[in-house]
GROMACS .gro file of C-alpha atoms in nm:
model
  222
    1UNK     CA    1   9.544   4.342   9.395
    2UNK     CA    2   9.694   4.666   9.384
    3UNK     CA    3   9.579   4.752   9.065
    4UNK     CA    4   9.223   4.679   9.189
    5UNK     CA    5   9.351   4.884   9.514
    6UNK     CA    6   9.418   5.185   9.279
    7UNK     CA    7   9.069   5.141   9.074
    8UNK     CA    8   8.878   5.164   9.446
    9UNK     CA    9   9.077   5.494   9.556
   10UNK     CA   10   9.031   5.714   9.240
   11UNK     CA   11   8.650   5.560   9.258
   12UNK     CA   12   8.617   5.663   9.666
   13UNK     CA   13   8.826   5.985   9.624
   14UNK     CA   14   8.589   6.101   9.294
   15UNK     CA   15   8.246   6.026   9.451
   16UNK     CA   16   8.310   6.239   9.735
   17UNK     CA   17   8.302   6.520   9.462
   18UNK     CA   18   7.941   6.425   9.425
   19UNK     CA   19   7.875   6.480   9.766
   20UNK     CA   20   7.969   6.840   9.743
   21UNK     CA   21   7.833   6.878   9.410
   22UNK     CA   22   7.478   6.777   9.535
   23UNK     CA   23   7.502   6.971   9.848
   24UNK     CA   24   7.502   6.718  10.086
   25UNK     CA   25   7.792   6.803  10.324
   26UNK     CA   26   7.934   7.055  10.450
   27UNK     CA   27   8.333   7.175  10.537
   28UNK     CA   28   8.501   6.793  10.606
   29UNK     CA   29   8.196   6.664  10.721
   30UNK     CA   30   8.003   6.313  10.524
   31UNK     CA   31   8.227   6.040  10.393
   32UNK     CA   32   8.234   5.743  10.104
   33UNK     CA   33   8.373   5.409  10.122
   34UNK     CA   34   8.407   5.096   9.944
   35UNK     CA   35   8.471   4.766   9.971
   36UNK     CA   36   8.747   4.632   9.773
   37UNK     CA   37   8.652   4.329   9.585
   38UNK     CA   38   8.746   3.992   9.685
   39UNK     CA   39   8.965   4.141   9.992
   40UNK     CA   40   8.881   4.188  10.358
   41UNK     CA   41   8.941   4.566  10.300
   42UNK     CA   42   8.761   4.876  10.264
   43UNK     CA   43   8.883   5.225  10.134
   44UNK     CA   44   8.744   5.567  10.306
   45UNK     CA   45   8.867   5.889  10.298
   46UNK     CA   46   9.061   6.032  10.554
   47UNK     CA   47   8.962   6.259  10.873
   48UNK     CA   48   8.931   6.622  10.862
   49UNK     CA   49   9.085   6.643  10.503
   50UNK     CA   50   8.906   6.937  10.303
   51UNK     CA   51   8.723   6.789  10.029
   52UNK     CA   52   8.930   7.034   9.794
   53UNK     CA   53   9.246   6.834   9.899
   54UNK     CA   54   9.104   6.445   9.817
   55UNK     CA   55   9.282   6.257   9.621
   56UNK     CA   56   9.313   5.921   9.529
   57UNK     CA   57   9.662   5.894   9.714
   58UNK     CA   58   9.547   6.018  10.021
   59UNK     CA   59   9.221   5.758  10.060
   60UNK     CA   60   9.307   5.567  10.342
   61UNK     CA   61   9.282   5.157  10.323
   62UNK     CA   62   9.141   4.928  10.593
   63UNK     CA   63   9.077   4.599  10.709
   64UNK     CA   64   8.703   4.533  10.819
   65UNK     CA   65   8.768   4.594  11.199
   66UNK     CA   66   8.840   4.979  11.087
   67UNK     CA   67   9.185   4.908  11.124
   68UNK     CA   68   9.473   5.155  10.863
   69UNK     CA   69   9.649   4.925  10.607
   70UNK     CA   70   9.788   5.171  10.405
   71UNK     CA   71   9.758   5.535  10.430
   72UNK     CA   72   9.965   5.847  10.560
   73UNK     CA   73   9.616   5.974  10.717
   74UNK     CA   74   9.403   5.913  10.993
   75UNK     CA   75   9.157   5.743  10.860
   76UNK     CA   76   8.749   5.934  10.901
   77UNK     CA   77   8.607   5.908  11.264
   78UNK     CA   78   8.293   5.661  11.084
   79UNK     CA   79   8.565   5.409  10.997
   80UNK     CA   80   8.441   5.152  11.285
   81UNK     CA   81   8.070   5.232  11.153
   82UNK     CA   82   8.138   5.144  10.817
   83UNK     CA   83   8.353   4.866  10.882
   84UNK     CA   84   8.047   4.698  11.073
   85UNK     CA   85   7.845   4.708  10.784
   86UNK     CA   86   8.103   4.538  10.523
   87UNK     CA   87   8.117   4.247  10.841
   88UNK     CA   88   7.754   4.179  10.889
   89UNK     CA   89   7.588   4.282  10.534
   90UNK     CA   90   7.824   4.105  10.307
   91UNK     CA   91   7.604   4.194   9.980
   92UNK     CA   92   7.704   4.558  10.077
   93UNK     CA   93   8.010   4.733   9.880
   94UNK     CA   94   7.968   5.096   9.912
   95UNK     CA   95   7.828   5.308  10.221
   96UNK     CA   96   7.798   5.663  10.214
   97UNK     CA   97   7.736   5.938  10.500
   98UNK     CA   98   7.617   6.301  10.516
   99UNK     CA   99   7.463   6.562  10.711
  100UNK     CA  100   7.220   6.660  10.433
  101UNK     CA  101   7.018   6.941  10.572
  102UNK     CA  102   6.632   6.804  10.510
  103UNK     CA  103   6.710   6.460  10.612
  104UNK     CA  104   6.912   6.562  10.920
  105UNK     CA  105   6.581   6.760  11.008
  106UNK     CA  106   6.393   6.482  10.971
  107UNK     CA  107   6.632   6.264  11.199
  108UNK     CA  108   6.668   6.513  11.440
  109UNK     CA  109   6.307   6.495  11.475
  110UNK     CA  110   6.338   6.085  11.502
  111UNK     CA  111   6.073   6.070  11.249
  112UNK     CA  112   6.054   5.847  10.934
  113UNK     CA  113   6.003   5.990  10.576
  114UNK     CA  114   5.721   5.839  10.478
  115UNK     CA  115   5.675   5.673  10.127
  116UNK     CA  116   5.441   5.870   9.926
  117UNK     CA  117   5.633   5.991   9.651
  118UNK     CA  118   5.671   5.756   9.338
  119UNK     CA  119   6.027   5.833   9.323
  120UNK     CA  120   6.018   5.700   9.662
  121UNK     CA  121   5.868   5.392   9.628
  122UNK     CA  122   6.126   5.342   9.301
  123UNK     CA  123   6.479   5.383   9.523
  124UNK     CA  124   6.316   5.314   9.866
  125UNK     CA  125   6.043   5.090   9.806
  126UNK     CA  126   5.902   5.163  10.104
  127UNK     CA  127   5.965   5.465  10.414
  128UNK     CA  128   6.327   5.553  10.473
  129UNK     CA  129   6.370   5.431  10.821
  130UNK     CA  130   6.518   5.593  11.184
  131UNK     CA  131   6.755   5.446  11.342
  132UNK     CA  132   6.856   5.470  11.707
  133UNK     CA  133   7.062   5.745  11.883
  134UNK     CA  134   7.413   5.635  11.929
  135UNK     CA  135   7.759   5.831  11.941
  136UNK     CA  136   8.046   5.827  11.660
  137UNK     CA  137   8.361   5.665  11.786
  138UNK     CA  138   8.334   5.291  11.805
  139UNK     CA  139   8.061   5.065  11.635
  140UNK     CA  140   7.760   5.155  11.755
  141UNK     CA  141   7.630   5.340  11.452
  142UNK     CA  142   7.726   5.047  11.216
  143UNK     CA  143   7.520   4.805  11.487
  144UNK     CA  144   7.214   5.071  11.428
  145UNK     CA  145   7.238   5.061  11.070
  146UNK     CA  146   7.257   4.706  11.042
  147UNK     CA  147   6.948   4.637  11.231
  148UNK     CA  148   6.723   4.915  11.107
  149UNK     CA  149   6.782   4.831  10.752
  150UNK     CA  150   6.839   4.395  10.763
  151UNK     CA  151   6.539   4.324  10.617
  152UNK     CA  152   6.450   4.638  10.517
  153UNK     CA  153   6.381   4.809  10.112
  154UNK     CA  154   6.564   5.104  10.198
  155UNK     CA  155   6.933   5.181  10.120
  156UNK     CA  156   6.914   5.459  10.357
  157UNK     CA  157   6.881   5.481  10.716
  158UNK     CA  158   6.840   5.818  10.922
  159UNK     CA  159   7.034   5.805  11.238
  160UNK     CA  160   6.815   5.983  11.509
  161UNK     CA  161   7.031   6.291  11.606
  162UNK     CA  162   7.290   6.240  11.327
  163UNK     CA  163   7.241   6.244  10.976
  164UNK     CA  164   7.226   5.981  10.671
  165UNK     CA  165   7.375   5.675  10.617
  166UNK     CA  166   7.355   5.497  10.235
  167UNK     CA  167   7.409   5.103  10.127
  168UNK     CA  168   7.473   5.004   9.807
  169UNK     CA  169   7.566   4.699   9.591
  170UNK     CA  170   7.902   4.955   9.529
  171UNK     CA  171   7.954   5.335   9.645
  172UNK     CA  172   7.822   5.474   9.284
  173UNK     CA  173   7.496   5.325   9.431
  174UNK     CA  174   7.545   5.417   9.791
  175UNK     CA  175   7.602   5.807   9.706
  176UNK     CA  176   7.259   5.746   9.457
  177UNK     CA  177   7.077   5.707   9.772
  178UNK     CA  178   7.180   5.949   9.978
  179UNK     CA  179   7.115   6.220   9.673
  180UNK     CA  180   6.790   6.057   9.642
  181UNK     CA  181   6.722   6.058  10.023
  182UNK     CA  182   6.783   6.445  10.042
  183UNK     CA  183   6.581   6.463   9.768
  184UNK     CA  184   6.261   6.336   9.899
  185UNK     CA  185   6.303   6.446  10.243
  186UNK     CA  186   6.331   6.822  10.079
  187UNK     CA  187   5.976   6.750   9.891
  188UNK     CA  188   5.800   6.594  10.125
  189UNK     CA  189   5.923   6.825  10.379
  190UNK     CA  190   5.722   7.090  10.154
  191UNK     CA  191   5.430   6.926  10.117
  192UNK     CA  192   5.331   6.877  10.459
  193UNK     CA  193   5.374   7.265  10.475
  194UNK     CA  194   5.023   7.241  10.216
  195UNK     CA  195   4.897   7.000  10.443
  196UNK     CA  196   4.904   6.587  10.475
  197UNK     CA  197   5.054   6.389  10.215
  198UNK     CA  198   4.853   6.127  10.036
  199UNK     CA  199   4.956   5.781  10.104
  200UNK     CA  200   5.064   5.520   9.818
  201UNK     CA  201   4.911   5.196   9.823
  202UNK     CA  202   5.152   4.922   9.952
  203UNK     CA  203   5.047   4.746   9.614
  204UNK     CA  204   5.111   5.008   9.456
  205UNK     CA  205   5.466   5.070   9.610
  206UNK     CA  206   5.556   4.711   9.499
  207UNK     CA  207   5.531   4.751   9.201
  208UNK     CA  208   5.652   5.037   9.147
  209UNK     CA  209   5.977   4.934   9.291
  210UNK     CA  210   5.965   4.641   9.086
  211UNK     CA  211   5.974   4.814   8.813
  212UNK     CA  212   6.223   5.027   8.879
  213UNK     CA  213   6.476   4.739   9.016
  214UNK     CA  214   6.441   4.554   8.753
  215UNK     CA  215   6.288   4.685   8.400
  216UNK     CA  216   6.388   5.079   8.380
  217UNK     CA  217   6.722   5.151   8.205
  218UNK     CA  218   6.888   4.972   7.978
  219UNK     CA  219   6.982   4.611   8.053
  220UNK     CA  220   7.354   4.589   8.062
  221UNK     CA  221   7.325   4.869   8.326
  222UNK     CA  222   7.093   4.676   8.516
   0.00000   0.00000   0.00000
């Protein structure tokens, strides 16, 4: 197990590099975590660390009540959120959050992105949902993201007030969508400066995600 351990923390402590590199957060803000496979545990990063000082030492392990296995740190303060998410959405091993700047707008507005971009309807497959207000501390953002996005397309969830949260079958997939997310919510952001965005089809959105999910790339990826 510790050798699995090891493989999660360099994983965790790398993708937050991604996060910076795609401009997504800001100072110590945003976090990654992962599920370790097979265990009860997660790994996250720890609170208030400057990005420039992760490493894979320093990620902080947990059990799924957001409780510190192993770690010299305090783990982040969105431990308890994404320790929620590992309990109730077992398919889940990777959940990402940022304060990217469009999608924040559009959650501070409470409003949904809707889905009329094609890249949209690939990642999304459908409008990248709000969730509801709730403050950071216990596990009341992990209980909104779980019920905006059970049943739900979308990997990503904007908390009304807050920022983005990101699913994914692992955190490689989890920071995808929140780089996607900030992506669209940027474009479409523009284009309703031109004036109202044409909708997709619903049809047309399901099979474009279709597509997407399960024919584009090459196989073993997929």
């Amino acid at each position: 197990m510790n050798a699995t351990i090891d493989r999660i923390r360099r994983q965790v402590s790398d993708l937050h590099q991604e996060l910076v590199r795609y401009n997504l957060v800001v100072w110590t803000a945003g976090n990654v975590s992962a599920r370790v496979p097979g265990e009860d545990l997660l790994v996250i990063k720890p609170s208030g660390v400057s990005y420039d000082e992760l490493t894979p030492a320093n990620m902080i392990v947990c059990d799924l009540d957001g409780k510190v296995v192993d770690g010299q740190h305090a783990p982040s303060s969105d431990t308890a959120a994404h320790a929620y998410v590992y309990r109730h959405l077992p398919e889940v091993g990777g959940v990402v959050h940022t304060h990217s700047t469009y999608a924040c707008a559009w959650a501070a507005r409470g409003e949904a992105v809707p889905c009329v971009l094609t890249a949209m309807a690939d990642e999304f497959g459908a409008e990248i949902p709000v969730g509801p207000f709730a403050l950071i501390g216990d596990d009341s953002i992990g209980r909104g993201i779980v019920e905006t996005l059970t049943g739900h397309r979308s990997p990503a969830v904007l908390m009304q007030n807050h920022g983005v949260f990101t699913i994914g079958k692992d955190a490689k997939a989890a920071v995808k969508a929140a780089v996607m997310c900030e992506d669209v919510a940027r474009t479409v952001h523009l284009s309703r400066q031109l004036g109202e965005p044409l909708p997709i089809a619903q049809a047309d959105i399901d099979s474009l995600n279709h597509r997407y999910q399960n024919v584009y790339g090459q196989p073993q990826a997929r």
